Short mmCIF file of C-alpha atoms in Angstrom, two decimals:
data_model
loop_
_atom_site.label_atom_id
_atom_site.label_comp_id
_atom_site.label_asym_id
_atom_site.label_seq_id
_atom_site.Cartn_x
_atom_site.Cartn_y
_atom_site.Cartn_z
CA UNK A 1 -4.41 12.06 10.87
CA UNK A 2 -5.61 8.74 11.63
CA UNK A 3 -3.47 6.32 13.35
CA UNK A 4 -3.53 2.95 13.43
CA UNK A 5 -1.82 0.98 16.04
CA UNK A 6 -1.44 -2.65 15.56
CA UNK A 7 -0.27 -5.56 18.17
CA UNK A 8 1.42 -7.03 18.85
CA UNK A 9 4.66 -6.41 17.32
CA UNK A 10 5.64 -9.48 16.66
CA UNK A 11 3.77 -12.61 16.74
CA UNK A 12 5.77 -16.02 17.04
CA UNK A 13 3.78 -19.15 16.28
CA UNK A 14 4.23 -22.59 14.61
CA UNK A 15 2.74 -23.85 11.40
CA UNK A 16 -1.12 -25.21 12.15
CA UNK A 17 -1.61 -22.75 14.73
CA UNK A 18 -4.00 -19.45 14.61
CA UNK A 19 -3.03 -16.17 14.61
CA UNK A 20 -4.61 -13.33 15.66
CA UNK A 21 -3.30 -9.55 14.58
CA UNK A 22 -4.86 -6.60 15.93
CA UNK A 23 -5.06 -3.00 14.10
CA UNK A 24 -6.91 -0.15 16.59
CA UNK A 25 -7.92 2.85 15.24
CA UNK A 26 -7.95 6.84 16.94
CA UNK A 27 -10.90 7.58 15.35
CA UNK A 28 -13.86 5.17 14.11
CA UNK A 29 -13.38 4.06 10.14
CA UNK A 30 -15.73 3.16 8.35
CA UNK A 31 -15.70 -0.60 7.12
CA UNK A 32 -15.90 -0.16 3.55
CA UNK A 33 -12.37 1.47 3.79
CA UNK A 34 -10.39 -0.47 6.09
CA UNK A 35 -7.65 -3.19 4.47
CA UNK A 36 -5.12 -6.19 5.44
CA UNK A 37 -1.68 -6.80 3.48
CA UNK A 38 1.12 -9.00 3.55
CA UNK A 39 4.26 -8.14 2.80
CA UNK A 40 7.54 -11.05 2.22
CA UNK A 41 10.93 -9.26 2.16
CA UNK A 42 12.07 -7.50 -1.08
CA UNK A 43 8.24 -7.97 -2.16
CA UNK A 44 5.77 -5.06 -2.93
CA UNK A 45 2.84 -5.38 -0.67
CA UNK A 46 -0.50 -8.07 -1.19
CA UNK A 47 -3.59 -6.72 -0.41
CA UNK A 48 -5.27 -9.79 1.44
CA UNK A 49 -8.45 -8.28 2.86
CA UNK A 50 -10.53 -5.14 1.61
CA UNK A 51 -13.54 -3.31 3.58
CA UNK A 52 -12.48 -5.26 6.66
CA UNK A 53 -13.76 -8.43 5.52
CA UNK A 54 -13.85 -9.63 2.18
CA UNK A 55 -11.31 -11.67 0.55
CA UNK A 56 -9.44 -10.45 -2.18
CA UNK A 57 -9.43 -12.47 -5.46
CA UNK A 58 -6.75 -15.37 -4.93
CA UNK A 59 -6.96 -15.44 -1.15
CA UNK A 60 -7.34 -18.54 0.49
CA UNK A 61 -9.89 -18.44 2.52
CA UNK A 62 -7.59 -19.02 5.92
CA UNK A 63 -7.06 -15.31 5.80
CA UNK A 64 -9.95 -13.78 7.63
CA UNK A 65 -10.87 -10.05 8.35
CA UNK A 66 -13.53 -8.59 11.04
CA UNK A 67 -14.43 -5.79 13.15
CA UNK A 68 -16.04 -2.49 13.08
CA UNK A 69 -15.30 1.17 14.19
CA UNK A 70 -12.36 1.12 16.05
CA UNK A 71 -11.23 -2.58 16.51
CA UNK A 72 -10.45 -4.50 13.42
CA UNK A 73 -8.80 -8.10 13.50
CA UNK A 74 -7.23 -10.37 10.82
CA UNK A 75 -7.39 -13.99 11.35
CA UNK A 76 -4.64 -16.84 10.13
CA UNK A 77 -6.69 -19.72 11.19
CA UNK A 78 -3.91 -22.92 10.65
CA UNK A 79 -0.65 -20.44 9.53
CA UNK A 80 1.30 -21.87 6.17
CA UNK A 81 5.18 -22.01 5.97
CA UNK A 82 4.39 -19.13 3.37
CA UNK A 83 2.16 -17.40 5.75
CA UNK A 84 5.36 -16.14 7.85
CA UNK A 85 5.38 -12.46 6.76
CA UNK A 86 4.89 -8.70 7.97
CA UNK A 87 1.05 -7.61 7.60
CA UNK A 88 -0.15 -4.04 7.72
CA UNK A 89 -3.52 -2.68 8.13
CA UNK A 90 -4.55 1.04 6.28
CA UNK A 91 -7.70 3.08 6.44
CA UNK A 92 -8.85 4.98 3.25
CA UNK A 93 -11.49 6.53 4.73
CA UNK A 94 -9.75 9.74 6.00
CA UNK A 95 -6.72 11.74 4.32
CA UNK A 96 -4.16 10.84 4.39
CA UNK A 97 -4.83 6.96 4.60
CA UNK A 98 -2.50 5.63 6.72
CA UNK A 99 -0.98 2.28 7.83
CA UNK A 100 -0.29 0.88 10.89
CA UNK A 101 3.02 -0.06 11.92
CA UNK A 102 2.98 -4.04 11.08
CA UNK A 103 3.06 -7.04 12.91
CA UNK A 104 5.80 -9.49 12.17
CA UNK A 105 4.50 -13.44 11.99
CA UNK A 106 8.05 -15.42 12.24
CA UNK A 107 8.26 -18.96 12.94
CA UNK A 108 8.98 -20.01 16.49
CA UNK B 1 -3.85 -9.21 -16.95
CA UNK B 2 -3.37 -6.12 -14.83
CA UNK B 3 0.37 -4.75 -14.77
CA UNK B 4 1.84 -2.13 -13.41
CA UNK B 5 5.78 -1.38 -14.53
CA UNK B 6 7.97 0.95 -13.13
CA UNK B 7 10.76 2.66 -13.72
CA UNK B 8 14.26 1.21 -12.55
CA UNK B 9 16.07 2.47 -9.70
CA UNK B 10 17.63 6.31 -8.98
CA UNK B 11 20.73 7.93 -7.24
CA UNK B 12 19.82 11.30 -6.19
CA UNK B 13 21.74 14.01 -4.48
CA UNK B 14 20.05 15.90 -1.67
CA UNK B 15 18.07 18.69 -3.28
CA UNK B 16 17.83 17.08 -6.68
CA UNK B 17 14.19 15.69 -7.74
CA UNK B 18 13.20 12.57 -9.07
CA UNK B 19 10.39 11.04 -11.36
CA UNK B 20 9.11 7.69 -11.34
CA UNK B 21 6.90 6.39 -13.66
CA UNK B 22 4.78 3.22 -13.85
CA UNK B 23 3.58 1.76 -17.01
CA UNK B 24 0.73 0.06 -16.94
CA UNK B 25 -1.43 -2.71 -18.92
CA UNK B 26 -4.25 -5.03 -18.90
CA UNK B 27 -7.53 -2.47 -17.73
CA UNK B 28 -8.42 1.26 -19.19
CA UNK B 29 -6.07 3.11 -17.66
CA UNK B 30 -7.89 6.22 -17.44
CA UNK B 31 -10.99 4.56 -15.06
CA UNK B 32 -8.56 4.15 -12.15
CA UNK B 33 -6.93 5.73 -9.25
CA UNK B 34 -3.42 5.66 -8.82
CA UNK B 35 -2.02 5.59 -5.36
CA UNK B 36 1.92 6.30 -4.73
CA UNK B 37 2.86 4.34 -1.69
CA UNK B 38 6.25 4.59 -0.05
CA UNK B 39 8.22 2.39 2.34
CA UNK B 40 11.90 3.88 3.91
CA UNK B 41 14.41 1.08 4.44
CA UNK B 42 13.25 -1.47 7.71
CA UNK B 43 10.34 0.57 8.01
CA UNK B 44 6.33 0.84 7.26
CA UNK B 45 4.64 2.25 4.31
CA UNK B 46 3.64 5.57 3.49
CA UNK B 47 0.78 6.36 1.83
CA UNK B 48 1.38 9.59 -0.45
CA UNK B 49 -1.18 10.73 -2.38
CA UNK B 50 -3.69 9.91 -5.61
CA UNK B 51 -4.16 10.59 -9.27
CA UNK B 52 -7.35 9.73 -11.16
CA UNK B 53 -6.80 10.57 -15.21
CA UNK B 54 -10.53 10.97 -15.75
CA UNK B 55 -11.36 13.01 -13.35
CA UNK B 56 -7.75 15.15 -13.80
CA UNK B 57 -7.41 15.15 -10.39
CA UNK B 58 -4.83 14.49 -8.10
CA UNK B 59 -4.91 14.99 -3.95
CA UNK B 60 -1.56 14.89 -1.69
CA UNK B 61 -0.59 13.80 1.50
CA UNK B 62 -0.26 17.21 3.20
CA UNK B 63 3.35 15.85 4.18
CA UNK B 64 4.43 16.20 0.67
CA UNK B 65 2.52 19.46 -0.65
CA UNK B 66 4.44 21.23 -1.95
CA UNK B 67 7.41 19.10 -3.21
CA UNK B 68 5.15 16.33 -5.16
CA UNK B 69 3.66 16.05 -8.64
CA UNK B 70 1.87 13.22 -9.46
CA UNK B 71 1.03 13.30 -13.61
CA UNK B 72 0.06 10.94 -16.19
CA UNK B 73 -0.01 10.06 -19.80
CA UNK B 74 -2.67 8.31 -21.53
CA UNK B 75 -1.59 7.80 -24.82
CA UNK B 76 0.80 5.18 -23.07
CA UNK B 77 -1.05 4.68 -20.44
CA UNK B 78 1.59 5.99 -17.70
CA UNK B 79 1.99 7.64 -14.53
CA UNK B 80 4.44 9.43 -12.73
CA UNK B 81 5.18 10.73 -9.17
CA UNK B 82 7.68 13.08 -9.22
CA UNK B 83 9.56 14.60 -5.75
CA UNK B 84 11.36 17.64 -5.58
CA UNK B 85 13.97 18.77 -2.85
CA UNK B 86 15.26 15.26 -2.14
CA UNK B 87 16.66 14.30 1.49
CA UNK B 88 18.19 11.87 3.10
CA UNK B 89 15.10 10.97 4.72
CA UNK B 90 13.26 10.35 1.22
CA UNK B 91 15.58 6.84 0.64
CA UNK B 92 12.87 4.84 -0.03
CA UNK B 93 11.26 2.45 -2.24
CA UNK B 94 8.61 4.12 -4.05
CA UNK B 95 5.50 2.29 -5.08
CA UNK B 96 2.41 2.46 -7.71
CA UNK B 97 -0.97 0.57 -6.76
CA UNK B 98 -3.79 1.16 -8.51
CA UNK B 99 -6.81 2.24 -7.07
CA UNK B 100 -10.64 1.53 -7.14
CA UNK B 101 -12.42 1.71 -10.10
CA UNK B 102 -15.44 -0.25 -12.00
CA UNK B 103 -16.19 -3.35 -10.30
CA UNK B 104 -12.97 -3.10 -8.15
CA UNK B 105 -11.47 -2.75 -5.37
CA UNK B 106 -8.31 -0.04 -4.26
CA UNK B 107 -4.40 -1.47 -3.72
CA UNK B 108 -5.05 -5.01 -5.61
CA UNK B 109 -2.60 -4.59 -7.92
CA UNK B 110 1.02 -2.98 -7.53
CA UNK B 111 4.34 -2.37 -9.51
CA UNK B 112 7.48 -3.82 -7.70
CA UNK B 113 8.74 -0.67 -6.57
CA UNK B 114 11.53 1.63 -7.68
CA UNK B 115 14.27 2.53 -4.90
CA UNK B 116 15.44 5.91 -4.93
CA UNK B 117 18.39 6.93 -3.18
CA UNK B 118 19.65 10.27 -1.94
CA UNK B 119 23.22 10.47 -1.06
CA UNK B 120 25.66 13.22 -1.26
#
């Protein structure tokens, strides 16, 4: 299976400033199939980012994906009060498609 | 516009099986995956398998083969998951998201989950 490990755990950061969440995968993925949610407590899941970079519909355009093979990034560049929120990455390229573990933006 | 409904929330004993079904509206229902997503209480998410009505296909998780049945209806444009030999382990809100399809993109839209609890 392909895991994805994302860091840091947490992330704690003021409104206006930039974060930076990181999701490494054990074997290379293909673009295409690599995606960024959010998630707010008691919430189902927002898909925020499909193949690695491009914004879903409704996305504002803060939220910004990259990377290639291994190394994939997601972007907040000035974080929102709303922005404070768990965000996973998951690979559809390979069965099963997995997510990573999360990283948890809370306000410092 | 796209929605995905699903059933409301279960109390299971362990051993029992469950079905969860999510109704959806707003696109051709048969054109589209359907992904079953799960997320354990304080914890990740899951990823569990896919049906596509078109094609009649589904494909599993190996985790769950075995123990899960993904189905669907089209005449009401409905799906179900349904788990057999229910644990502990298997509290969990269960989620729909529908998958790619003409001109879009996998895990856009999803139902608000259905909890489903196993307790003796």
């Amino acid at each position: 299976e392909t895991v994805l490990t994302q860091s840091p755990g947490t992330l704690s950061l003021s409104p206006g400033e930039r974060a930076t969440l990181s999701c490494r995968a054990s074997q290379s993925v293909t673009s295409t199939y690599l995606a960024w949610f959010q998630q707010k407590p008691g919430q189902a899941p927002t898909l925020l980012i499909y193949g690695a970079s491009s914004r879903a519909t409704g996305i504002p355009d803060r939220f910004s994906g990259s990377g290639s093979g291994t190394d994939f990034t997601l972007t907040i560049s000035r974080l929102e009060p709303e922005d404070f929120a768990v965000y996973y990455c998951q690979q559809y390229h390979y069965s099963p498609f997995t997510f990573g573990g999360g990283t948890k933006v809370e306000i410092k | 516009q796209v929605q995905l409904v699903q059933s409301g929330a279960e109390v299971k004993k362990p051993g029992a099986s469950v079905k969860v079904s999510c109704k959806t509206s707003g696109y051709t229902f048969s054109d589209y995956y359907m992904h079953w997503v799960r997320q354990a209480p304080g914890q990740g998410l899951e990823w569990m398998g896919w049906m596509h009505p078109n094609a009649g296909g589904t494909h599993y998780s190996e985790k769950f083969q075995g123990r899960i049945t993904m189905t669907w209806d089209t005449s009401i444009n409905t799906a179900y998951m349904e788990l057999s030999g229910l644990a502990s382990d298997d509290t969990a809100i269960y989620y729909c998201a529908r998958g790619g399809g003409p001109g879009s993109y996998p895990f856009g839209y999803w139902g608000r989950g259905t909890l489903v609890t196993v307790s003796s």
